[in-house]
GROMACS .gro file of C-alpha atoms in nm:
model
  230
    1UNK     CA    1   0.000   0.000   0.000
    2UNK     CA    2   0.134   0.343  -0.094
    3UNK     CA    3   0.211   0.605   0.167
    4UNK     CA    4  -0.100   0.791   0.278
    5UNK     CA    5  -0.093   1.172   0.290
    6UNK     CA    6  -0.347   1.307   0.538
    7UNK     CA    7  -0.403   1.635   0.355
    8UNK     CA    8  -0.490   1.443   0.036
    9UNK     CA    9  -0.730   1.215   0.222
   10UNK     CA   10  -0.899   1.511   0.386
   11UNK     CA   11  -0.929   1.708   0.063
   12UNK     CA   12  -1.099   1.417  -0.110
   13UNK     CA   13  -1.328   1.357   0.188
   14UNK     CA   14  -1.431   1.719   0.250
   15UNK     CA   15  -1.454   1.848  -0.106
   16UNK     CA   16  -1.567   1.559  -0.326
   17UNK     CA   17  -1.906   1.584  -0.498
   18UNK     CA   18  -1.997   1.229  -0.596
   19UNK     CA   19  -2.114   1.084  -0.266
   20UNK     CA   20  -2.394   0.830  -0.266
   21UNK     CA   21  -2.668   0.840  -0.005
   22UNK     CA   22  -2.767   0.556   0.225
   23UNK     CA   23  -3.081   0.583   0.432
   24UNK     CA   24  -3.193   0.931   0.529
   25UNK     CA   25  -2.867   1.122   0.551
   26UNK     CA   26  -2.552   0.909   0.534
   27UNK     CA   27  -2.330   1.005   0.241
   28UNK     CA   28  -2.054   0.763   0.147
   29UNK     CA   29  -1.820   0.687  -0.141
   30UNK     CA   30  -1.607   0.391  -0.246
   31UNK     CA   31  -1.285   0.460  -0.434
   32UNK     CA   32  -1.094   0.163  -0.574
   33UNK     CA   33  -0.723   0.177  -0.651
   34UNK     CA   34  -0.590  -0.164  -0.746
   35UNK     CA   35  -0.644  -0.395  -0.448
   36UNK     CA   36  -0.694  -0.096  -0.217
   37UNK     CA   37  -1.039   0.029  -0.120
   38UNK     CA   38  -1.098   0.377   0.021
   39UNK     CA   39  -1.428   0.430   0.207
   40UNK     CA   40  -1.521   0.797   0.256
   41UNK     CA   41  -1.791   0.945   0.477
   42UNK     CA   42  -1.905   1.303   0.429
   43UNK     CA   43  -1.943   1.548   0.717
   44UNK     CA   44  -2.279   1.663   0.852
   45UNK     CA   45  -2.500   1.825   0.592
   46UNK     CA   46  -2.848   1.814   0.740
   47UNK     CA   47  -3.032   1.895   1.059
   48UNK     CA   48  -3.113   1.527   1.110
   49UNK     CA   49  -2.740   1.448   1.126
   50UNK     CA   50  -2.690   1.680   1.421
   51UNK     CA   51  -3.015   1.578   1.591
   52UNK     CA   52  -2.878   1.225   1.603
   53UNK     CA   53  -2.571   1.355   1.785
   54UNK     CA   54  -2.778   1.394   2.102
   55UNK     CA   55  -2.892   1.032   2.128
   56UNK     CA   56  -2.751   0.809   2.397
   57UNK     CA   57  -2.546   0.489   2.392
   58UNK     CA   58  -2.640   0.144   2.260
   59UNK     CA   59  -2.479  -0.194   2.187
   60UNK     CA   60  -2.365  -0.209   1.824
   61UNK     CA   61  -2.441  -0.583   1.791
   62UNK     CA   62  -2.699  -0.811   1.951
   63UNK     CA   63  -2.454  -1.091   2.025
   64UNK     CA   64  -2.112  -0.974   2.141
   65UNK     CA   65  -1.819  -1.172   2.275
   66UNK     CA   66  -1.684  -0.853   2.434
   67UNK     CA   67  -1.963  -0.612   2.524
   68UNK     CA   68  -1.924  -0.243   2.454
   69UNK     CA   69  -2.156   0.045   2.373
   70UNK     CA   70  -2.141   0.338   2.136
   71UNK     CA   71  -2.327   0.662   2.074
   72UNK     CA   72  -2.682   0.576   1.970
   73UNK     CA   73  -2.714   0.852   1.710
   74UNK     CA   74  -2.397   0.764   1.524
   75UNK     CA   75  -2.485   0.396   1.549
   76UNK     CA   76  -2.826   0.459   1.389
   77UNK     CA   77  -2.654   0.638   1.101
   78UNK     CA   78  -2.396   0.361   1.064
   79UNK     CA   79  -2.665   0.091   1.048
   80UNK     CA   80  -2.804   0.262   0.737
   81UNK     CA   81  -2.484   0.191   0.544
   82UNK     CA   82  -2.340  -0.111   0.727
   83UNK     CA   83  -2.473  -0.382   0.492
   84UNK     CA   84  -2.354  -0.187   0.188
   85UNK     CA   85  -2.004  -0.163   0.334
   86UNK     CA   86  -1.986  -0.530   0.433
   87UNK     CA   87  -2.092  -0.636   0.084
   88UNK     CA   88  -1.821  -0.415  -0.067
   89UNK     CA   89  -1.530  -0.519   0.157
   90UNK     CA   90  -1.609  -0.887   0.098
   91UNK     CA   91  -1.629  -0.867  -0.281
   92UNK     CA   92  -1.450  -1.152  -0.456
   93UNK     CA   93  -1.224  -1.153  -0.760
   94UNK     CA   94  -1.387  -1.475  -0.873
   95UNK     CA   95  -1.679  -1.690  -0.754
   96UNK     CA   96  -1.616  -1.885  -0.436
   97UNK     CA   97  -1.775  -2.221  -0.365
   98UNK     CA   98  -1.656  -2.457  -0.097
   99UNK     CA   99  -1.481  -2.769  -0.217
  100UNK     CA  100  -1.700  -3.075  -0.221
  101UNK     CA  101  -1.604  -3.440  -0.230
  102UNK     CA  102  -1.740  -3.506  -0.579
  103UNK     CA  103  -1.553  -3.246  -0.786
  104UNK     CA  104  -1.245  -3.103  -0.619
  105UNK     CA  105  -1.090  -2.941  -0.925
  106UNK     CA  106  -1.365  -2.686  -0.979
  107UNK     CA  107  -1.365  -2.545  -0.628
  108UNK     CA  108  -1.137  -2.350  -0.395
  109UNK     CA  109  -1.086  -2.364  -0.019
  110UNK     CA  110  -1.046  -1.992   0.052
  111UNK     CA  111  -1.218  -1.683  -0.090
  112UNK     CA  112  -1.013  -1.468  -0.326
  113UNK     CA  113  -1.105  -1.121  -0.201
  114UNK     CA  114  -1.086  -0.823  -0.433
  115UNK     CA  115  -0.940  -0.584  -0.172
  116UNK     CA  116  -0.632  -0.650   0.042
  117UNK     CA  117  -0.598  -0.297   0.182
  118UNK     CA  118  -0.889  -0.094   0.320
  119UNK     CA  119  -0.882   0.269   0.437
  120UNK     CA  120  -1.178   0.436   0.609
  121UNK     CA  121  -1.195   0.816   0.608
  122UNK     CA  122  -1.450   1.057   0.752
  123UNK     CA  123  -1.492   1.421   0.847
  124UNK     CA  124  -1.696   1.555   1.141
  125UNK     CA  125  -2.013   1.343   1.171
  126UNK     CA  126  -1.857   1.124   0.903
  127UNK     CA  127  -1.553   1.082   1.127
  128UNK     CA  128  -1.760   0.889   1.379
  129UNK     CA  129  -1.894   0.672   1.097
  130UNK     CA  130  -1.537   0.612   0.983
  131UNK     CA  131  -1.449   0.483   1.331
  132UNK     CA  132  -1.745   0.247   1.340
  133UNK     CA  133  -1.669   0.136   0.985
  134UNK     CA  134  -1.306   0.068   1.078
  135UNK     CA  135  -1.417  -0.170   1.353
  136UNK     CA  136  -1.656  -0.338   1.109
  137UNK     CA  137  -1.374  -0.397   0.860
  138UNK     CA  138  -1.151  -0.532   1.138
  139UNK     CA  139  -1.425  -0.777   1.241
  140UNK     CA  140  -1.530  -0.892   0.894
  141UNK     CA  141  -1.189  -0.911   0.728
  142UNK     CA  142  -0.959  -1.078   0.986
  143UNK     CA  143  -0.727  -1.179   0.703
  144UNK     CA  144  -0.607  -0.819   0.648
  145UNK     CA  145  -0.614  -0.664   0.994
  146UNK     CA  146  -0.260  -0.534   0.952
  147UNK     CA  147  -0.360  -0.375   0.622
  148UNK     CA  148  -0.649  -0.159   0.737
  149UNK     CA  149  -0.618   0.206   0.837
  150UNK     CA  150  -0.871   0.465   0.941
  151UNK     CA  151  -0.885   0.834   1.016
  152UNK     CA  152  -1.159   1.054   1.157
  153UNK     CA  153  -1.095   1.421   1.082
  154UNK     CA  154  -1.245   1.644   1.350
  155UNK     CA  155  -1.447   1.350   1.472
  156UNK     CA  156  -1.679   1.360   1.772
  157UNK     CA  157  -1.649   1.088   2.036
  158UNK     CA  158  -1.865   0.781   1.987
  159UNK     CA  159  -1.728   0.510   2.222
  160UNK     CA  160  -1.914   0.495   2.554
  161UNK     CA  161  -1.676   0.475   2.847
  162UNK     CA  162  -1.397   0.678   3.004
  163UNK     CA  163  -1.146   0.452   2.825
  164UNK     CA  164  -1.155   0.183   2.559
  165UNK     CA  165  -1.147  -0.167   2.705
  166UNK     CA  166  -0.802  -0.325   2.682
  167UNK     CA  167  -0.941  -0.624   2.494
  168UNK     CA  168  -1.089  -0.392   2.230
  169UNK     CA  169  -0.796  -0.157   2.168
  170UNK     CA  170  -0.652  -0.371   1.890
  171UNK     CA  171  -0.965  -0.307   1.684
  172UNK     CA  172  -0.862   0.057   1.647
  173UNK     CA  173  -0.486   0.002   1.659
  174UNK     CA  174  -0.445   0.162   1.315
  175UNK     CA  175  -0.705   0.435   1.359
  176UNK     CA  176  -0.641   0.806   1.418
  177UNK     CA  177  -0.862   1.094   1.526
  178UNK     CA  178  -0.734   1.428   1.398
  179UNK     CA  179  -0.805   1.737   1.611
  180UNK     CA  180  -0.732   2.082   1.472
  181UNK     CA  181  -0.635   2.323   1.753
  182UNK     CA  182  -0.927   2.324   2.000
  183UNK     CA  183  -1.209   2.215   1.767
  184UNK     CA  184  -1.524   2.194   1.977
  185UNK     CA  185  -1.668   1.900   1.779
  186UNK     CA  186  -1.380   1.675   1.886
  187UNK     CA  187  -1.477   1.741   2.249
  188UNK     CA  188  -1.835   1.622   2.201
  189UNK     CA  189  -2.013   1.443   2.352
  190UNK     CA  190  -1.842   1.572   2.668
  191UNK     CA  191  -1.599   1.338   2.844
  192UNK     CA  192  -1.804   1.378   3.160
  193UNK     CA  193  -2.094   1.213   2.974
  194UNK     CA  194  -1.870   0.905   2.958
  195UNK     CA  195  -1.768   0.917   2.592
  196UNK     CA  196  -1.412   0.891   2.463
  197UNK     CA  197  -1.215   0.871   2.141
  198UNK     CA  198  -1.084   0.543   2.001
  199UNK     CA  199  -0.742   0.484   1.851
  200UNK     CA  200  -0.480   0.758   1.864
  201UNK     CA  201  -0.545   1.130   1.890
  202UNK     CA  202  -0.335   1.337   1.648
  203UNK     CA  203  -0.325   1.707   1.733
  204UNK     CA  204  -0.258   1.959   1.459
  205UNK     CA  205  -0.267   2.339   1.440
  206UNK     CA  206  -0.148   2.376   1.798
  207UNK     CA  207  -0.003   2.724   1.737
  208UNK     CA  208  -0.316   2.848   1.562
  209UNK     CA  209  -0.577   3.071   1.719
  210UNK     CA  210  -0.879   2.979   1.516
  211UNK     CA  211  -1.103   2.926   1.816
  212UNK     CA  212  -1.323   2.623   1.891
  213UNK     CA  213  -1.566   2.690   1.603
  214UNK     CA  214  -1.339   2.798   1.317
  215UNK     CA  215  -1.096   2.516   1.397
  216UNK     CA  216  -1.360   2.284   1.251
  217UNK     CA  217  -1.386   2.464   0.916
  218UNK     CA  218  -1.253   2.253   0.627
  219UNK     CA  219  -1.016   2.524   0.501
  220UNK     CA  220  -0.863   2.564   0.848
  221UNK     CA  221  -0.818   2.189   0.888
  222UNK     CA  222  -0.653   2.162   0.547
  223UNK     CA  223  -0.424   2.454   0.627
  224UNK     CA  224  -0.304   2.290   0.950
  225UNK     CA  225  -0.255   1.952   0.779
  226UNK     CA  226  -0.042   2.105   0.504
  227UNK     CA  227   0.172   2.295   0.754
  228UNK     CA  228   0.230   1.975   0.947
  229UNK     CA  229   0.351   1.799   0.632
  230UNK     CA  230   0.609   2.065   0.540
   0.00000   0.00000   0.00000
Protein backbone atom coordinates (compact mmCIF):
# COMPACT_ATOMS: atom_id res chain seq x y z
CA UNK A 1 0.00 0.00 0.00
CA UNK A 2 1.34 3.43 -0.94
CA UNK A 3 2.11 6.05 1.67
CA UNK A 4 -1.00 7.91 2.78
CA UNK A 5 -0.93 11.72 2.90
CA UNK A 6 -3.47 13.07 5.38
CA UNK A 7 -4.03 16.35 3.55
CA UNK A 8 -4.90 14.43 0.36
CA UNK A 9 -7.30 12.15 2.22
CA UNK A 10 -8.99 15.11 3.86
CA UNK A 11 -9.29 17.08 0.63
CA UNK A 12 -10.99 14.17 -1.10
CA UNK A 13 -13.28 13.57 1.88
CA UNK A 14 -14.31 17.19 2.50
CA UNK A 15 -14.54 18.48 -1.06
CA UNK A 16 -15.67 15.59 -3.26
CA UNK A 17 -19.06 15.84 -4.98
CA UNK A 18 -19.97 12.29 -5.96
CA UNK A 19 -21.14 10.84 -2.66
CA UNK A 20 -23.94 8.30 -2.66
CA UNK A 21 -26.68 8.40 -0.05
CA UNK A 22 -27.67 5.56 2.25
CA UNK A 23 -30.81 5.83 4.32
CA UNK A 24 -31.93 9.31 5.29
CA UNK A 25 -28.67 11.22 5.51
CA UNK A 26 -25.52 9.09 5.34
CA UNK A 27 -23.30 10.05 2.41
CA UNK A 28 -20.54 7.63 1.47
CA UNK A 29 -18.20 6.87 -1.41
CA UNK A 30 -16.07 3.91 -2.46
CA UNK A 31 -12.85 4.60 -4.34
CA UNK A 32 -10.94 1.63 -5.74
CA UNK A 33 -7.23 1.77 -6.51
CA UNK A 34 -5.90 -1.64 -7.46
CA UNK A 35 -6.44 -3.95 -4.48
CA UNK A 36 -6.94 -0.96 -2.17
CA UNK A 37 -10.39 0.29 -1.20
CA UNK A 38 -10.98 3.77 0.21
CA UNK A 39 -14.28 4.30 2.07
CA UNK A 40 -15.21 7.97 2.56
CA UNK A 41 -17.91 9.45 4.77
CA UNK A 42 -19.05 13.03 4.29
CA UNK A 43 -19.43 15.48 7.17
CA UNK A 44 -22.79 16.63 8.52
CA UNK A 45 -25.00 18.25 5.92
CA UNK A 46 -28.48 18.14 7.40
CA UNK A 47 -30.32 18.95 10.59
CA UNK A 48 -31.13 15.27 11.10
CA UNK A 49 -27.40 14.48 11.26
CA UNK A 50 -26.90 16.80 14.21
CA UNK A 51 -30.15 15.78 15.91
CA UNK A 52 -28.78 12.25 16.03
CA UNK A 53 -25.71 13.55 17.85
CA UNK A 54 -27.78 13.94 21.02
CA UNK A 55 -28.92 10.32 21.28
CA UNK A 56 -27.51 8.09 23.97
CA UNK A 57 -25.46 4.89 23.92
CA UNK A 58 -26.40 1.44 22.60
CA UNK A 59 -24.79 -1.94 21.87
CA UNK A 60 -23.65 -2.09 18.24
CA UNK A 61 -24.41 -5.83 17.91
CA UNK A 62 -26.99 -8.11 19.51
CA UNK A 63 -24.54 -10.91 20.25
CA UNK A 64 -21.12 -9.74 21.41
CA UNK A 65 -18.19 -11.72 22.75
CA UNK A 66 -16.84 -8.53 24.34
CA UNK A 67 -19.63 -6.12 25.24
CA UNK A 68 -19.24 -2.43 24.54
CA UNK A 69 -21.56 0.45 23.73
CA UNK A 70 -21.41 3.38 21.36
CA UNK A 71 -23.27 6.62 20.74
CA UNK A 72 -26.82 5.76 19.70
CA UNK A 73 -27.14 8.52 17.10
CA UNK A 74 -23.97 7.64 15.24
CA UNK A 75 -24.85 3.96 15.49
CA UNK A 76 -28.26 4.59 13.89
CA UNK A 77 -26.54 6.38 11.01
CA UNK A 78 -23.96 3.61 10.64
CA UNK A 79 -26.65 0.91 10.48
CA UNK A 80 -28.04 2.62 7.37
CA UNK A 81 -24.84 1.91 5.44
CA UNK A 82 -23.40 -1.11 7.27
CA UNK A 83 -24.73 -3.82 4.92
CA UNK A 84 -23.54 -1.87 1.88
CA UNK A 85 -20.04 -1.63 3.34
CA UNK A 86 -19.86 -5.30 4.33
CA UNK A 87 -20.92 -6.36 0.84
CA UNK A 88 -18.21 -4.15 -0.67
CA UNK A 89 -15.30 -5.19 1.57
CA UNK A 90 -16.09 -8.87 0.98
CA UNK A 91 -16.29 -8.67 -2.81
CA UNK A 92 -14.50 -11.52 -4.56
CA UNK A 93 -12.24 -11.53 -7.60
CA UNK A 94 -13.87 -14.75 -8.73
CA UNK A 95 -16.79 -16.90 -7.54
CA UNK A 96 -16.16 -18.85 -4.36
CA UNK A 97 -17.75 -22.21 -3.65
CA UNK A 98 -16.56 -24.57 -0.97
CA UNK A 99 -14.81 -27.69 -2.17
CA UNK A 100 -17.00 -30.75 -2.21
CA UNK A 101 -16.04 -34.40 -2.30
CA UNK A 102 -17.40 -35.06 -5.79
CA UNK A 103 -15.53 -32.46 -7.86
CA UNK A 104 -12.45 -31.03 -6.19
CA UNK A 105 -10.90 -29.41 -9.25
CA UNK A 106 -13.65 -26.86 -9.79
CA UNK A 107 -13.65 -25.45 -6.28
CA UNK A 108 -11.37 -23.50 -3.95
CA UNK A 109 -10.86 -23.64 -0.19
CA UNK A 110 -10.46 -19.92 0.52
CA UNK A 111 -12.18 -16.83 -0.90
CA UNK A 112 -10.13 -14.68 -3.26
CA UNK A 113 -11.05 -11.21 -2.01
CA UNK A 114 -10.86 -8.23 -4.33
CA UNK A 115 -9.40 -5.84 -1.72
CA UNK A 116 -6.32 -6.50 0.42
CA UNK A 117 -5.98 -2.97 1.82
CA UNK A 118 -8.89 -0.94 3.20
CA UNK A 119 -8.82 2.69 4.37
CA UNK A 120 -11.78 4.36 6.09
CA UNK A 121 -11.95 8.16 6.08
CA UNK A 122 -14.50 10.57 7.52
CA UNK A 123 -14.92 14.21 8.47
CA UNK A 124 -16.96 15.55 11.41
CA UNK A 125 -20.13 13.43 11.71
CA UNK A 126 -18.57 11.24 9.03
CA UNK A 127 -15.53 10.82 11.27
CA UNK A 128 -17.60 8.89 13.79
CA UNK A 129 -18.94 6.72 10.97
CA UNK A 130 -15.37 6.12 9.83
CA UNK A 131 -14.49 4.83 13.31
CA UNK A 132 -17.45 2.47 13.40
CA UNK A 133 -16.69 1.36 9.85
CA UNK A 134 -13.06 0.68 10.78
CA UNK A 135 -14.17 -1.70 13.53
CA UNK A 136 -16.56 -3.38 11.09
CA UNK A 137 -13.74 -3.97 8.60
CA UNK A 138 -11.51 -5.32 11.38
CA UNK A 139 -14.25 -7.77 12.41
CA UNK A 140 -15.30 -8.92 8.94
CA UNK A 141 -11.89 -9.11 7.28
CA UNK A 142 -9.59 -10.78 9.86
CA UNK A 143 -7.27 -11.79 7.03
CA UNK A 144 -6.07 -8.19 6.48
CA UNK A 145 -6.14 -6.64 9.94
CA UNK A 146 -2.60 -5.34 9.52
CA UNK A 147 -3.60 -3.75 6.22
CA UNK A 148 -6.49 -1.59 7.37
CA UNK A 149 -6.18 2.06 8.37
CA UNK A 150 -8.71 4.65 9.41
CA UNK A 151 -8.85 8.34 10.16
CA UNK A 152 -11.59 10.54 11.57
CA UNK A 153 -10.95 14.21 10.82
CA UNK A 154 -12.45 16.44 13.50
CA UNK A 155 -14.47 13.50 14.72
CA UNK A 156 -16.79 13.60 17.72
CA UNK A 157 -16.49 10.88 20.36
CA UNK A 158 -18.65 7.81 19.87
CA UNK A 159 -17.28 5.10 22.22
CA UNK A 160 -19.14 4.95 25.54
CA UNK A 161 -16.76 4.75 28.47
CA UNK A 162 -13.97 6.78 30.04
CA UNK A 163 -11.46 4.52 28.25
CA UNK A 164 -11.55 1.83 25.59
CA UNK A 165 -11.47 -1.67 27.05
CA UNK A 166 -8.02 -3.25 26.82
CA UNK A 167 -9.41 -6.24 24.94
CA UNK A 168 -10.89 -3.92 22.30
CA UNK A 169 -7.96 -1.57 21.68
CA UNK A 170 -6.52 -3.71 18.90
CA UNK A 171 -9.65 -3.07 16.84
CA UNK A 172 -8.62 0.57 16.47
CA UNK A 173 -4.86 0.02 16.59
CA UNK A 174 -4.45 1.62 13.15
CA UNK A 175 -7.05 4.35 13.59
CA UNK A 176 -6.41 8.06 14.18
CA UNK A 177 -8.62 10.94 15.26
CA UNK A 178 -7.34 14.28 13.98
CA UNK A 179 -8.05 17.37 16.11
CA UNK A 180 -7.32 20.82 14.72
CA UNK A 181 -6.35 23.23 17.53
CA UNK A 182 -9.27 23.24 20.00
CA UNK A 183 -12.09 22.15 17.67
CA UNK A 184 -15.24 21.94 19.77
CA UNK A 185 -16.68 19.00 17.79
CA UNK A 186 -13.80 16.75 18.86
CA UNK A 187 -14.77 17.41 22.49
CA UNK A 188 -18.35 16.22 22.01
CA UNK A 189 -20.13 14.43 23.52
CA UNK A 190 -18.42 15.72 26.68
CA UNK A 191 -15.99 13.38 28.44
CA UNK A 192 -18.04 13.78 31.60
CA UNK A 193 -20.94 12.13 29.74
CA UNK A 194 -18.70 9.05 29.58
CA UNK A 195 -17.68 9.17 25.92
CA UNK A 196 -14.12 8.91 24.63
CA UNK A 197 -12.15 8.71 21.41
CA UNK A 198 -10.84 5.43 20.01
CA UNK A 199 -7.42 4.84 18.51
CA UNK A 200 -4.80 7.58 18.64
CA UNK A 201 -5.45 11.30 18.90
CA UNK A 202 -3.35 13.37 16.48
CA UNK A 203 -3.25 17.07 17.33
CA UNK A 204 -2.58 19.59 14.59
CA UNK A 205 -2.67 23.39 14.40
CA UNK A 206 -1.48 23.76 17.98
CA UNK A 207 -0.03 27.24 17.37
CA UNK A 208 -3.16 28.48 15.62
CA UNK A 209 -5.77 30.71 17.19
CA UNK A 210 -8.79 29.79 15.16
CA UNK A 211 -11.03 29.26 18.16
CA UNK A 212 -13.23 26.23 18.91
CA UNK A 213 -15.66 26.90 16.03
CA UNK A 214 -13.39 27.98 13.17
CA UNK A 215 -10.96 25.16 13.97
CA UNK A 216 -13.60 22.84 12.51
CA UNK A 217 -13.86 24.64 9.16
CA UNK A 218 -12.53 22.53 6.27
CA UNK A 219 -10.16 25.24 5.01
CA UNK A 220 -8.63 25.64 8.48
CA UNK A 221 -8.18 21.89 8.88
CA UNK A 222 -6.53 21.62 5.47
CA UNK A 223 -4.24 24.54 6.27
CA UNK A 224 -3.04 22.90 9.50
CA UNK A 225 -2.55 19.52 7.79
CA UNK A 226 -0.42 21.05 5.04
CA UNK A 227 1.72 22.95 7.54
CA UNK A 228 2.30 19.75 9.47
CA UNK A 229 3.51 17.99 6.32
CA UNK A 230 6.09 20.65 5.40
